[in-house]
XYZ file of C-alpha atoms in Angstrom:
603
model
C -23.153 44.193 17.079
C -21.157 47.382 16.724
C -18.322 45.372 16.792
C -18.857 43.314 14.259
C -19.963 46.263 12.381
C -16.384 47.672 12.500
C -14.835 44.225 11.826
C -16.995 44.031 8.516
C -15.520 47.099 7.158
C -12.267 46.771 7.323
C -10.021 45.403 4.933
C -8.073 41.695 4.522
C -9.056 38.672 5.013
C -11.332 37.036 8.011
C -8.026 35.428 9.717
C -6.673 38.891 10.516
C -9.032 39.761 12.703
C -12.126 37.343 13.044
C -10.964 35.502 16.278
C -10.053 38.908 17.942
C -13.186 39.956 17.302
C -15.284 37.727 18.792
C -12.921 37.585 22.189
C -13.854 41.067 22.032
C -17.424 40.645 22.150
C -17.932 37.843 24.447
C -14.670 37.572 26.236
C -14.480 34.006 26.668
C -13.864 31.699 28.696
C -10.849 29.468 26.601
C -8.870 31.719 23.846
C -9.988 29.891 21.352
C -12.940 28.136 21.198
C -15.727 28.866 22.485
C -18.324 26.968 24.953
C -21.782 26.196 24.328
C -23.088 29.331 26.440
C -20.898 31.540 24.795
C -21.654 29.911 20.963
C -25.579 30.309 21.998
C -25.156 34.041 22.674
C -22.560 34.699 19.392
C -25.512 33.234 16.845
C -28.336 35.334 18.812
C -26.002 38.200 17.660
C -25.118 37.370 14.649
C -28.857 36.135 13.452
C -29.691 39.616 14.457
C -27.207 41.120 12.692
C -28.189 39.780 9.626
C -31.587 40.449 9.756
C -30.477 43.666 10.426
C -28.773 44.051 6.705
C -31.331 42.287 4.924
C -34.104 44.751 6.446
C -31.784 47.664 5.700
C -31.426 46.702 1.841
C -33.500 48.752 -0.308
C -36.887 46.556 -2.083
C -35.072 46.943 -5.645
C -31.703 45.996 -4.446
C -30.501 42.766 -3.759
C -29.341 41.580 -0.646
C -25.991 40.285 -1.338
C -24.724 43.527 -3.218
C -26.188 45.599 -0.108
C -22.769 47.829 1.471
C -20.456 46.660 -1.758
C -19.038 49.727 -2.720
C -16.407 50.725 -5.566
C -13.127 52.796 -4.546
C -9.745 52.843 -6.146
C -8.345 49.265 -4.758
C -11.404 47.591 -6.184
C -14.792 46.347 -5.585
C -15.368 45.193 -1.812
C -17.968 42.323 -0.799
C -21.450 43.085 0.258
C -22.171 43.429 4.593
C -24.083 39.719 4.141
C -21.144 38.059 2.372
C -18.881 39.768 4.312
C -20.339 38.826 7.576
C -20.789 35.084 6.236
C -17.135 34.720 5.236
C -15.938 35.601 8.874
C -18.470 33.169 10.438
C -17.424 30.553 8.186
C -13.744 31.387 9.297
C -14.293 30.543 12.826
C -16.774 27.733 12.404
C -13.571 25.833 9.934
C -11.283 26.895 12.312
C -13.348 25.415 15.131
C -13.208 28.350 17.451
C -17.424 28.718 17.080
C -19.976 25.837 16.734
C -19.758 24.624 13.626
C -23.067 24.378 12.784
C -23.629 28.137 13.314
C -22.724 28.838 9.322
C -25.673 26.702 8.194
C -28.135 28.171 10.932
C -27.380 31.772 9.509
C -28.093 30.658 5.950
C -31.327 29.113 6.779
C -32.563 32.050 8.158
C -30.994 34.348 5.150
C -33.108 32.387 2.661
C -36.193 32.264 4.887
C -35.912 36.116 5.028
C -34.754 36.402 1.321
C -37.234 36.404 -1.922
C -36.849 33.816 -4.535
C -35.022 36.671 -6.724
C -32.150 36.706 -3.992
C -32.327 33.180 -2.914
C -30.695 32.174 -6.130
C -27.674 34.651 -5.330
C -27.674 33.076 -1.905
C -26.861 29.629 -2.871
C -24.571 30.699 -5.640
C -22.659 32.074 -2.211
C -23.314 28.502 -1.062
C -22.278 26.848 -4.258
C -19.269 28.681 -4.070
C -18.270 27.779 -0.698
C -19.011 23.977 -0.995
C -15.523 22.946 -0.853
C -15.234 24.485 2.496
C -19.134 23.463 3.473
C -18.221 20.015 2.336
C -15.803 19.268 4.889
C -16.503 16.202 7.257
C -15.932 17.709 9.944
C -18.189 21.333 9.251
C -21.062 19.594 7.264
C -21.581 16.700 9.657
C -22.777 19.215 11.983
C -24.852 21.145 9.586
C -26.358 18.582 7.427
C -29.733 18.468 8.294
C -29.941 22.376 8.584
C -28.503 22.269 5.244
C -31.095 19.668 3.618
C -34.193 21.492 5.314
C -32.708 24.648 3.932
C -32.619 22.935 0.259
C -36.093 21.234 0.717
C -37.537 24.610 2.022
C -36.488 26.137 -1.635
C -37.498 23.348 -3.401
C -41.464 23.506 -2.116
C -41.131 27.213 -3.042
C -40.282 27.112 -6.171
C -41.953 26.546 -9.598
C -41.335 22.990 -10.695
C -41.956 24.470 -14.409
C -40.588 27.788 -14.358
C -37.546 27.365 -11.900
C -36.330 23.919 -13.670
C -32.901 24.998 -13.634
C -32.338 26.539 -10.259
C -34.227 22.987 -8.774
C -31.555 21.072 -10.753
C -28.886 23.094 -8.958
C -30.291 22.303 -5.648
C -30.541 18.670 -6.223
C -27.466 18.516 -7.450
C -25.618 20.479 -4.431
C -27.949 17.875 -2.599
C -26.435 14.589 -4.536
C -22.793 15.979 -4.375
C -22.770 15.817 -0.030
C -25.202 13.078 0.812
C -24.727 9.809 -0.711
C -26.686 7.663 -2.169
C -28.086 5.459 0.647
C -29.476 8.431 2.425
C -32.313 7.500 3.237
C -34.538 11.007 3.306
C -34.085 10.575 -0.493
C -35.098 7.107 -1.093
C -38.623 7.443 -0.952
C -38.290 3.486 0.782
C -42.193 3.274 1.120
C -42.553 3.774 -2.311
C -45.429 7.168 -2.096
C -46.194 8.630 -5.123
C -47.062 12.125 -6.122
C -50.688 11.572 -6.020
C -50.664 15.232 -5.829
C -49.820 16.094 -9.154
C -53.598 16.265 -10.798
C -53.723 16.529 -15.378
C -56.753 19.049 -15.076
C -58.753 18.841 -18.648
C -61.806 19.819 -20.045
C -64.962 17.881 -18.487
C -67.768 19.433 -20.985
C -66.707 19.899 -25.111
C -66.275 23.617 -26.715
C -68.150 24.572 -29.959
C -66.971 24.849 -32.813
C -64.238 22.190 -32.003
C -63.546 19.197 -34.792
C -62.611 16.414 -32.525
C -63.633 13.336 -30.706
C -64.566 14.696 -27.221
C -64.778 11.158 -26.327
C -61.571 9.961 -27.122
C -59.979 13.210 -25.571
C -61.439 12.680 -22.325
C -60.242 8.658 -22.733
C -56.630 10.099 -23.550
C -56.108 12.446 -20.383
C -58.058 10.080 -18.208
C -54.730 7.721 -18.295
C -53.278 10.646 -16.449
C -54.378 9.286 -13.247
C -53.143 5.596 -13.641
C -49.761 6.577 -14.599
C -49.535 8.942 -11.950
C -50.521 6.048 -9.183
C -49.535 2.689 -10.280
C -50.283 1.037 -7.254
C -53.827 1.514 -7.714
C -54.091 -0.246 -10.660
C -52.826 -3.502 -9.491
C -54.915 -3.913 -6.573
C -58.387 -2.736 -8.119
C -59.010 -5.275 -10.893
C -61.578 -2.640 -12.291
C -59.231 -0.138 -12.986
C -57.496 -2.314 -14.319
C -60.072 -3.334 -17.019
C -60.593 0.538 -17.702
C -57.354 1.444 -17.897
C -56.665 -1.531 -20.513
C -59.537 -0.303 -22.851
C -58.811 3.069 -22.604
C -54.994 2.209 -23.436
C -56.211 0.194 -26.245
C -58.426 3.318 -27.653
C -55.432 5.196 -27.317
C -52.731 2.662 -29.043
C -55.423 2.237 -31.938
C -55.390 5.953 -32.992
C -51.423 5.730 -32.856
C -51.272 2.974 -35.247
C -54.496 4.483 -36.923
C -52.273 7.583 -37.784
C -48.686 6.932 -38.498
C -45.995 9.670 -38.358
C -44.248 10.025 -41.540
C -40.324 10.703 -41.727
C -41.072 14.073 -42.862
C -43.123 14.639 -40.087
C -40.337 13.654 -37.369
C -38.110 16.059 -39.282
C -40.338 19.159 -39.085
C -40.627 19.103 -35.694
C -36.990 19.438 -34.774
C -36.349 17.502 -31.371
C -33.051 19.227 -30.478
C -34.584 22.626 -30.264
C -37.251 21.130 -28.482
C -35.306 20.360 -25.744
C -33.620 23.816 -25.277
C -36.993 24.614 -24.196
C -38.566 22.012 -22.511
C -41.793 22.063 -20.277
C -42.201 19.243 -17.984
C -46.024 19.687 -18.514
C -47.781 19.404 -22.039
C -50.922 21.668 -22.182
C -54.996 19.733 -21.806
C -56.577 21.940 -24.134
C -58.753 20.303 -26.605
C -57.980 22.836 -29.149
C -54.672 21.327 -29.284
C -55.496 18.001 -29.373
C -55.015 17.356 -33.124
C -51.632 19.166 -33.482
C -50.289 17.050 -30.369
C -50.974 14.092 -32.153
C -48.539 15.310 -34.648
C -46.211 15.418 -32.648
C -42.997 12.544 -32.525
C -42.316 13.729 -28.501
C -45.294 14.128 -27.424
C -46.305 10.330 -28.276
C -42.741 9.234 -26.981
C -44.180 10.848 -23.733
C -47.033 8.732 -23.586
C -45.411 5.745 -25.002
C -42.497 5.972 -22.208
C -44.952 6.080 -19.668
C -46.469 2.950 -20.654
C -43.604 1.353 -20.548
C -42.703 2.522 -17.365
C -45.904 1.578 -15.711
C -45.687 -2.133 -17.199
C -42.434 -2.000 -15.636
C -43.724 -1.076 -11.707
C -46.482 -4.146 -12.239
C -43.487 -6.733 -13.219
C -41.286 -5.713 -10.489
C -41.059 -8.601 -7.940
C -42.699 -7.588 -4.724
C -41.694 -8.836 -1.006
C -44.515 -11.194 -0.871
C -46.903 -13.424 -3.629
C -49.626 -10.840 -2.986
C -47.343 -8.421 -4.968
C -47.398 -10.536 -8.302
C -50.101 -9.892 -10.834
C -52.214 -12.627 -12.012
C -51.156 -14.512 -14.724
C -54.302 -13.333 -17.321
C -52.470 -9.973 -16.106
C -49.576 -10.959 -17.204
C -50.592 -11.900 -20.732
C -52.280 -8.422 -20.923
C -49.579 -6.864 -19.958
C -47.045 -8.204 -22.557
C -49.026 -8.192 -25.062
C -49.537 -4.349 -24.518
C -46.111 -3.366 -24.068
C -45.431 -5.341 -27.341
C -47.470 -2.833 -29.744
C -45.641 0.258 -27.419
C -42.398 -0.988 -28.699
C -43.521 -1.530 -31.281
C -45.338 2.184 -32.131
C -41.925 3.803 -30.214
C -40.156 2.095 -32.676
C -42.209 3.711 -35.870
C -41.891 6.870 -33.983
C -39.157 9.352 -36.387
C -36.710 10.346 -35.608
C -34.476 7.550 -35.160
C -36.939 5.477 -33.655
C -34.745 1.960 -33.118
C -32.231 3.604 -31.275
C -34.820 5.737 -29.211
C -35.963 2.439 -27.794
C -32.845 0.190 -27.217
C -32.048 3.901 -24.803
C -35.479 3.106 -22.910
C -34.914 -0.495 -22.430
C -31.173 -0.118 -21.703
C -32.802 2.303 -18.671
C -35.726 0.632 -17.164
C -33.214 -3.001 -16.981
C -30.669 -0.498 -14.840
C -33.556 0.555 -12.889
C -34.023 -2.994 -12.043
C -31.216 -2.601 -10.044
C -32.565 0.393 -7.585
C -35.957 -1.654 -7.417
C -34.197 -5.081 -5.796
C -31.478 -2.445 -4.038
C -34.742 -0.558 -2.597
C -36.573 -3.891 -1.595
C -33.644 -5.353 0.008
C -33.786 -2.565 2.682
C -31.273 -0.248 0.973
C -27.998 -1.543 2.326
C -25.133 0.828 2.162
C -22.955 0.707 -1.361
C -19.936 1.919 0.651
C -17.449 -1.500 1.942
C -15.944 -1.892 5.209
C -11.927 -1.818 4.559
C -10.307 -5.343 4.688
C -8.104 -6.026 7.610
C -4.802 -6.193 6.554
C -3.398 -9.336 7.597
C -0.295 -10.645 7.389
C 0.798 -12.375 4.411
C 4.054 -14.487 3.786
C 6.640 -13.615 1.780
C 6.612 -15.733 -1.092
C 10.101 -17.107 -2.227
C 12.165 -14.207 -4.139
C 13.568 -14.593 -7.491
C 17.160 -15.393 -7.711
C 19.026 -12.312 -9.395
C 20.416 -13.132 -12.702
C 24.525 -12.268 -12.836
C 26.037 -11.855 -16.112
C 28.871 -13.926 -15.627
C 26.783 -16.442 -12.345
C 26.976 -15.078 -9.383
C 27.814 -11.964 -7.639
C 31.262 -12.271 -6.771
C 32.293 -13.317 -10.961
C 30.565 -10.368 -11.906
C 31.714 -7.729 -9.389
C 35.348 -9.505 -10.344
C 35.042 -8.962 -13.905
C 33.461 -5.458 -13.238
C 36.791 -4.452 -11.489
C 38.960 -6.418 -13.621
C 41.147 -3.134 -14.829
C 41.947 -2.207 -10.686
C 42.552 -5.601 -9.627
C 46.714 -4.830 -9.885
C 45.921 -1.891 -8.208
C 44.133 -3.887 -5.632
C 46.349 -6.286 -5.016
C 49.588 -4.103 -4.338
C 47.201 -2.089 -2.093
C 48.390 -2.049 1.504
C 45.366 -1.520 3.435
C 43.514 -4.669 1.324
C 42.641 -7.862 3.193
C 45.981 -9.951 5.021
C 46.056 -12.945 6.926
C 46.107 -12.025 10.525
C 48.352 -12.484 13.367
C 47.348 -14.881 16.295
C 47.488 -12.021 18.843
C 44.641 -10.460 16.746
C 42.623 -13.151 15.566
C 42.333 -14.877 19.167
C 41.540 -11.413 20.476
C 37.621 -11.266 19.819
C 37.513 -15.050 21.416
C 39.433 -13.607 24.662
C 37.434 -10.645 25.607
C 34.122 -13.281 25.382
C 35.781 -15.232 27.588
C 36.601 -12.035 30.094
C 33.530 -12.210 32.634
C 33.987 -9.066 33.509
C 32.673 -8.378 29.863
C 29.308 -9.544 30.304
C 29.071 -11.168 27.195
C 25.970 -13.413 27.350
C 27.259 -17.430 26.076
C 24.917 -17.315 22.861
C 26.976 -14.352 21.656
C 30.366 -15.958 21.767
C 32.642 -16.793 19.101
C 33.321 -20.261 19.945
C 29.864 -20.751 18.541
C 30.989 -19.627 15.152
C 31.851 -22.584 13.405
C 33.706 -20.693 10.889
C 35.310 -18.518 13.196
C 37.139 -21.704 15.095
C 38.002 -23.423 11.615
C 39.937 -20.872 10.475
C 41.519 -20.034 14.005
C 42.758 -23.674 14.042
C 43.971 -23.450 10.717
C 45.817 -20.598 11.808
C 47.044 -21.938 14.921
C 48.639 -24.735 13.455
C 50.588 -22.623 11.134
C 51.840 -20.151 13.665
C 51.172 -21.690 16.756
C 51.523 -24.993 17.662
C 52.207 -24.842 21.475
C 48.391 -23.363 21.427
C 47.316 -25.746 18.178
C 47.988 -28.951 20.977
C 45.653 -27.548 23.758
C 42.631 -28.108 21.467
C 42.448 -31.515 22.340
C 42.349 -30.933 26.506
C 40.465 -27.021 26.755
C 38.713 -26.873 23.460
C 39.099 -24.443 21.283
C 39.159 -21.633 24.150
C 42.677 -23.478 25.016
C 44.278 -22.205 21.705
C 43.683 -18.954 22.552
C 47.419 -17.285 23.660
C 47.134 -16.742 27.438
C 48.721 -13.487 26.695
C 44.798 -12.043 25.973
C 43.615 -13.981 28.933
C 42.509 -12.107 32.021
C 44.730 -13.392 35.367
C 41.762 -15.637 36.933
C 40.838 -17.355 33.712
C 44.782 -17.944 32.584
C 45.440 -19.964 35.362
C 42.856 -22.541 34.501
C 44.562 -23.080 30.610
C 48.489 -22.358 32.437
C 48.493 -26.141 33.297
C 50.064 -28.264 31.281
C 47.643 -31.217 31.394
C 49.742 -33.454 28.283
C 52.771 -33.230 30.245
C 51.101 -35.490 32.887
C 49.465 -37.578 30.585
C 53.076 -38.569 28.416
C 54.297 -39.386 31.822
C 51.676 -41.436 32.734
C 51.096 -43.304 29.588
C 55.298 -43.982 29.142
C 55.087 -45.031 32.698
C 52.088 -47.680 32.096
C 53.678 -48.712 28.733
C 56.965 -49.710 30.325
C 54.967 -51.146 33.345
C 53.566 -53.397 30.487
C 56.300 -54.194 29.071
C 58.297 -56.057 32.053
C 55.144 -57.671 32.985
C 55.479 -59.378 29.048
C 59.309 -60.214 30.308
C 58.379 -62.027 33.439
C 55.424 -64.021 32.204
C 57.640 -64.696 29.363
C 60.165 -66.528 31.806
C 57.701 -68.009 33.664
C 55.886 -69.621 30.966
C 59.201 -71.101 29.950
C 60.091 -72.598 33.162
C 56.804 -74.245 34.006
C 56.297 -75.373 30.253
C 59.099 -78.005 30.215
C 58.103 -81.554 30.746
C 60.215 -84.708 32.625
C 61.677 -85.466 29.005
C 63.057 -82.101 27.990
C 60.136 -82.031 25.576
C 58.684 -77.830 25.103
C 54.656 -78.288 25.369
C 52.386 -75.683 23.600
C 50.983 -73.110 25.442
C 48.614 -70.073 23.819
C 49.281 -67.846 26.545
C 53.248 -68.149 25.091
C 54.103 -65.737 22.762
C 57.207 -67.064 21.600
C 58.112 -70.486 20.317
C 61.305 -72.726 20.537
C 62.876 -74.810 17.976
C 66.091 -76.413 17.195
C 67.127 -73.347 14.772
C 65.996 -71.080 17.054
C 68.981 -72.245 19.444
C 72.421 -71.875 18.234
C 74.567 -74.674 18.750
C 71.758 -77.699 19.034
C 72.023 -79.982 16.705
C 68.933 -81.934 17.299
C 65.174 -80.796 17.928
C 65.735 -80.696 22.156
C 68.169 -78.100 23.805
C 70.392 -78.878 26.628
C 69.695 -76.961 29.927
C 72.790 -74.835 29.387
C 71.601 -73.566 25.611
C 68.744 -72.638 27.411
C 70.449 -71.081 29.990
C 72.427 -69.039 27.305
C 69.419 -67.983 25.174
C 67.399 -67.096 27.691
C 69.936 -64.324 29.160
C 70.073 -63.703 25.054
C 67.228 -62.973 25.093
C 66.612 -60.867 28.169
C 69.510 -58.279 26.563
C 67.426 -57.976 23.167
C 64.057 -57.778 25.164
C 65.557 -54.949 27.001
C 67.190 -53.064 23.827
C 63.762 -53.688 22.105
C 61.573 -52.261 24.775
C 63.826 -48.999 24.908
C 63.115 -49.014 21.373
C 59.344 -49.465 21.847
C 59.664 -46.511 24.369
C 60.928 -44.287 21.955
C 58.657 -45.042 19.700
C 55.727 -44.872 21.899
C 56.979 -40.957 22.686
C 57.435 -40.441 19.234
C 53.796 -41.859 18.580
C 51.985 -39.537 21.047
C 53.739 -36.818 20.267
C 52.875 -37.515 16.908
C 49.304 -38.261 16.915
C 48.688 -35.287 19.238
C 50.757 -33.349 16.292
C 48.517 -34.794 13.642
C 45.265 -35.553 15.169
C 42.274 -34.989 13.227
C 40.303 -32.500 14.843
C 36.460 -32.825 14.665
C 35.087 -29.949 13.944
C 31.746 -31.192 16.203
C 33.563 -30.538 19.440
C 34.912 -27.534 18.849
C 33.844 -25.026 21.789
């Protein structure tokens, strides 16, 4: 303790020395935190501690000024808001339990007077930000509520009204709602709160005893509902006493002058939660606009609790109940309403309440289900379709045109701008895919870039034509210069595949073209009849007539014209096929030249 003694006194904040202070003391085990042993045996200290300080404070001084001292830096904290400041240090930082804070407090208020429990939780009020903290207060929350309820049964409910307003406030700004040690969910009343009045009459008094007695009597229905809906007896008496009551209100009116005398917003600076019983003032409570609202609100409230819908039929009142009970609350409305000041808006205020209160009754009777929503899964959600961007002058590439309209000469006398290519550099992407040393999987390769080919044909056949014919045998990995070509893949394009094929089709066309001779002769021969006469064959693809003979005369050539056109014809056969060989050259070298080339088989 003599340690913590010293650590109180000096100067700074907690963080400059609160964690080497408690490894001095208990020397633990981890730097810093501390394990449940070692937490156990800190708060025995430190709960001695304080009641150490709060014994040593003098009877007329109060505990939370006790050490605070004046010098010429300023005015220093008190030992007990010192020592709390440093606890609360370690039990945020987590190196002590962090429920250790509200444990100290507890005990500081159970030690303290009700004079010095107020300064205590204006220490606590003032810390809430740190107190509040999900982390600290989960572990202290019940301390902290038994610590707030323990104040509450201790003080005056009509002489501490504002410091039990601060409480229950500090209470509704930590728990929620839906906690449930606030909800009250079996629906107990305060049977405990007994109106006391007079039982015999004093002389000398001008009043109806009778009706005074009737008056406070409803004291005990309003403060226990329940038992007027179940006892059908009380709830005759409490109907003719009402109606006593509701007949001397309409009996004596309050005038407009009368609402104004008694001024209702200095009323409320100092308002009692309890009206006095004496009969003596009876007469002048009458009189008075609030204290009939008071009466007249809790009629309405009680009406209210017997129309709320229950859990079962039982619940429901009867239905001559029900008649009773409208016809009652229509003359309360009806007297709030006469009530000055401002009487109208006075009650739309009540009704506009008890229909939100509605609301907690079904929320209540439904088991009090937490207000708070489970986050939605994010799930994944398709882009929808983007808008098309608007260009000034239609598309991107007008606009960015016009944009740079004054540097296009500038542009286009640039060097480095975009040129055609050469073949070496165009074909060299294509070569190094087709390198297997590279590695380059097939699904990355250029061949399958449709564009890519198209425009390396088109520049093939302007610069390279040799390469522009191997399209039609390799594909367009045959166009590529064998230059770029590693040595085991050249080989396979170094072949010259069309060579061989010229040959072989000039070969087969000339092979053709003596067959046509001989069959020609053939037919000839074997088509000429006993009488010289030239029969009609289909298979014959040349005809004989007399013109077509020089030297006949009539329709039937002589052997020897025969003779002599046939060898004529044998020497222009053999000029003509020399001329069809030619032309058959010409044609392939042509049409492999200007072939079409389908852009489907490319690669």
């Amino acid at each position: 303790m003599e340690v913590f003694k010293r650590a109180i006194l000096q100067p700074g904040p907690p963080e400059n020395f609160a964690l080497k202070t408690v490894q001095e003391i208990i020397k633990p085990q981890k730097q810093t935190k501390l394990v449940q042993d070692e937490n156990q045996f800190l708060e025995n200290i430190l709960r001695m501690l304080l009641q150490e300080f709060v014994s040593a404070a003098a009877s007329s001084e109060k505990i939370m000024q006790f050490g605070q001292s004046i010098d010429s830096s300023g005015t220093t904290q008190g030992y007990i808001p010192r020592l709390l400041d440093i606890v609360l240090y370690l039990c945020e930082k987590d190196h002590i339990e962090g429920g250790m804070i509200f444990q100290l407090l507890e005990d500081l208020t159970e030690m303290s007077t009700m004079k010095n429990c107020k300064d205590i939780f204006g220490y606590i009020e003032s810390k809430q930000d740190i107190l509040g903290k999900h982390e600290l207060f989960a572990r202290g929350k019940l301390v902290m509520l038994r610590t707030c309820n323990q104040l509450l049964r201790r003080l005056s409910k009509a002489n501490d009204v504002v410091f039990c307003g601060r409480i229950l406030m500090f209470l509704a700004h930590f728990f929620p709602l839906s906690e449930r040690s606030a909800l009250n969910i079996k629906g107990v009343f305060n049977t405990s709160n007994e109106t006391k009045f007079e039982k015999e009459p004093l002389e000398g008094i001008c009043i109806d005893f009778n009706f005074y007695q009737t008056f406070w009597g409803l004291q005990e229905f309003f403060s226990n509902p329940a038992s007027v809906s179940h006892a059908p007896i009380k709830w005759q008496k409490f109907t003719s006493s009402l109606s006593v009551v509701l007949n001397t209100f309409e009996a004596q009116p309050l005038t407009d002058e009368e609402g104004d005398a008694n001024n209702l917003e200095e009323e409320a600076v100092n308002f009692s939660i309890k009206y006095l019983t004496s009969s003596k003032l009876m007469g002048l409570e009458l009189k008075d606009p609030s204290f009939r609202r008071h009466v007249l609100v809790q009629c309405l409230i009680l009406f209210d609790y017997l129309k709320a819908p229950g859990k079962g039929d039982k619940d429901l009142p009867s239905e001559s109940m029900k008649e009773e009970i409208i016809s009652c609350e229509e003359r309360v409305k009806k007297l709030l309403e006469l009530t000055p000041p401002k009487g109208s808006e006075f009650l739309h205020k009540i009704e506009h309440i008890l229909e939100r209160e509605k609301n907690w009754v079904w929320w209540k009777r439904d088991g009090c289900l937490p207000y708070e929503k489970q986050p939605i899964d994010k799930k994944a959600v398709p882009e929808g379709s983007k808008k098309r961007p608007r260009w000034r002058l239609g598309n991107k590439e007008l606009s960015q045109l016009w944009k740079w309209a004054d540097q296009n000469p500038n542009a286009l006398t640039d060097p480095q701008r975009v040129q055609t290519p050469s073949i070496m550099e165009y074909w060299k992407p294509l070569a190094e895919d087709m390198d297997p040393s590279a590695g380059i999987e097939a699904e990355y390769h250029h061949k399958n870039n449709r564009v890519y080919c198209w425009k390396g044909l088109r520049l093939a056949a302007r610069q390279d034509l040799e390469g522009f014919s191997k399209f039609t045998d390799h594909g367009i990995e045959g166009v590529v210069p064998l230059e770029l070509l590693p040595p085991d893949v050249r080989s396979k394009y170094q072949a010259k595949p069309n060579d061989r094929s010229k040959r072989s089709k000039k070969e087969e066309t000339k092979g053709s073209a003596h067959q046509v001779e001989e069959n020609q002769i053939a037919t000839t021969a074997t088509e000429m009849d006993g009488d010289g006469i030239r029969t009609d064959n289909t298979a014959t693809p040349m005809e004989f007539d007399g013109a077509s003979v020089p030297g006949t005369q009539g329709g039937t050539p002589t052997p020897e014209e025969l003779q002599k056109h046939s060898s004529d014809t044998d020497v222009g056969q053999e000029a003509g096929q020399l001329e069809a060989d030619a032309e058959v050259e010409a044609g392939i070298i042509d049409g492999e030249t200007d072939a079409d080339v389908d852009l489907d088989t490319v690669g």
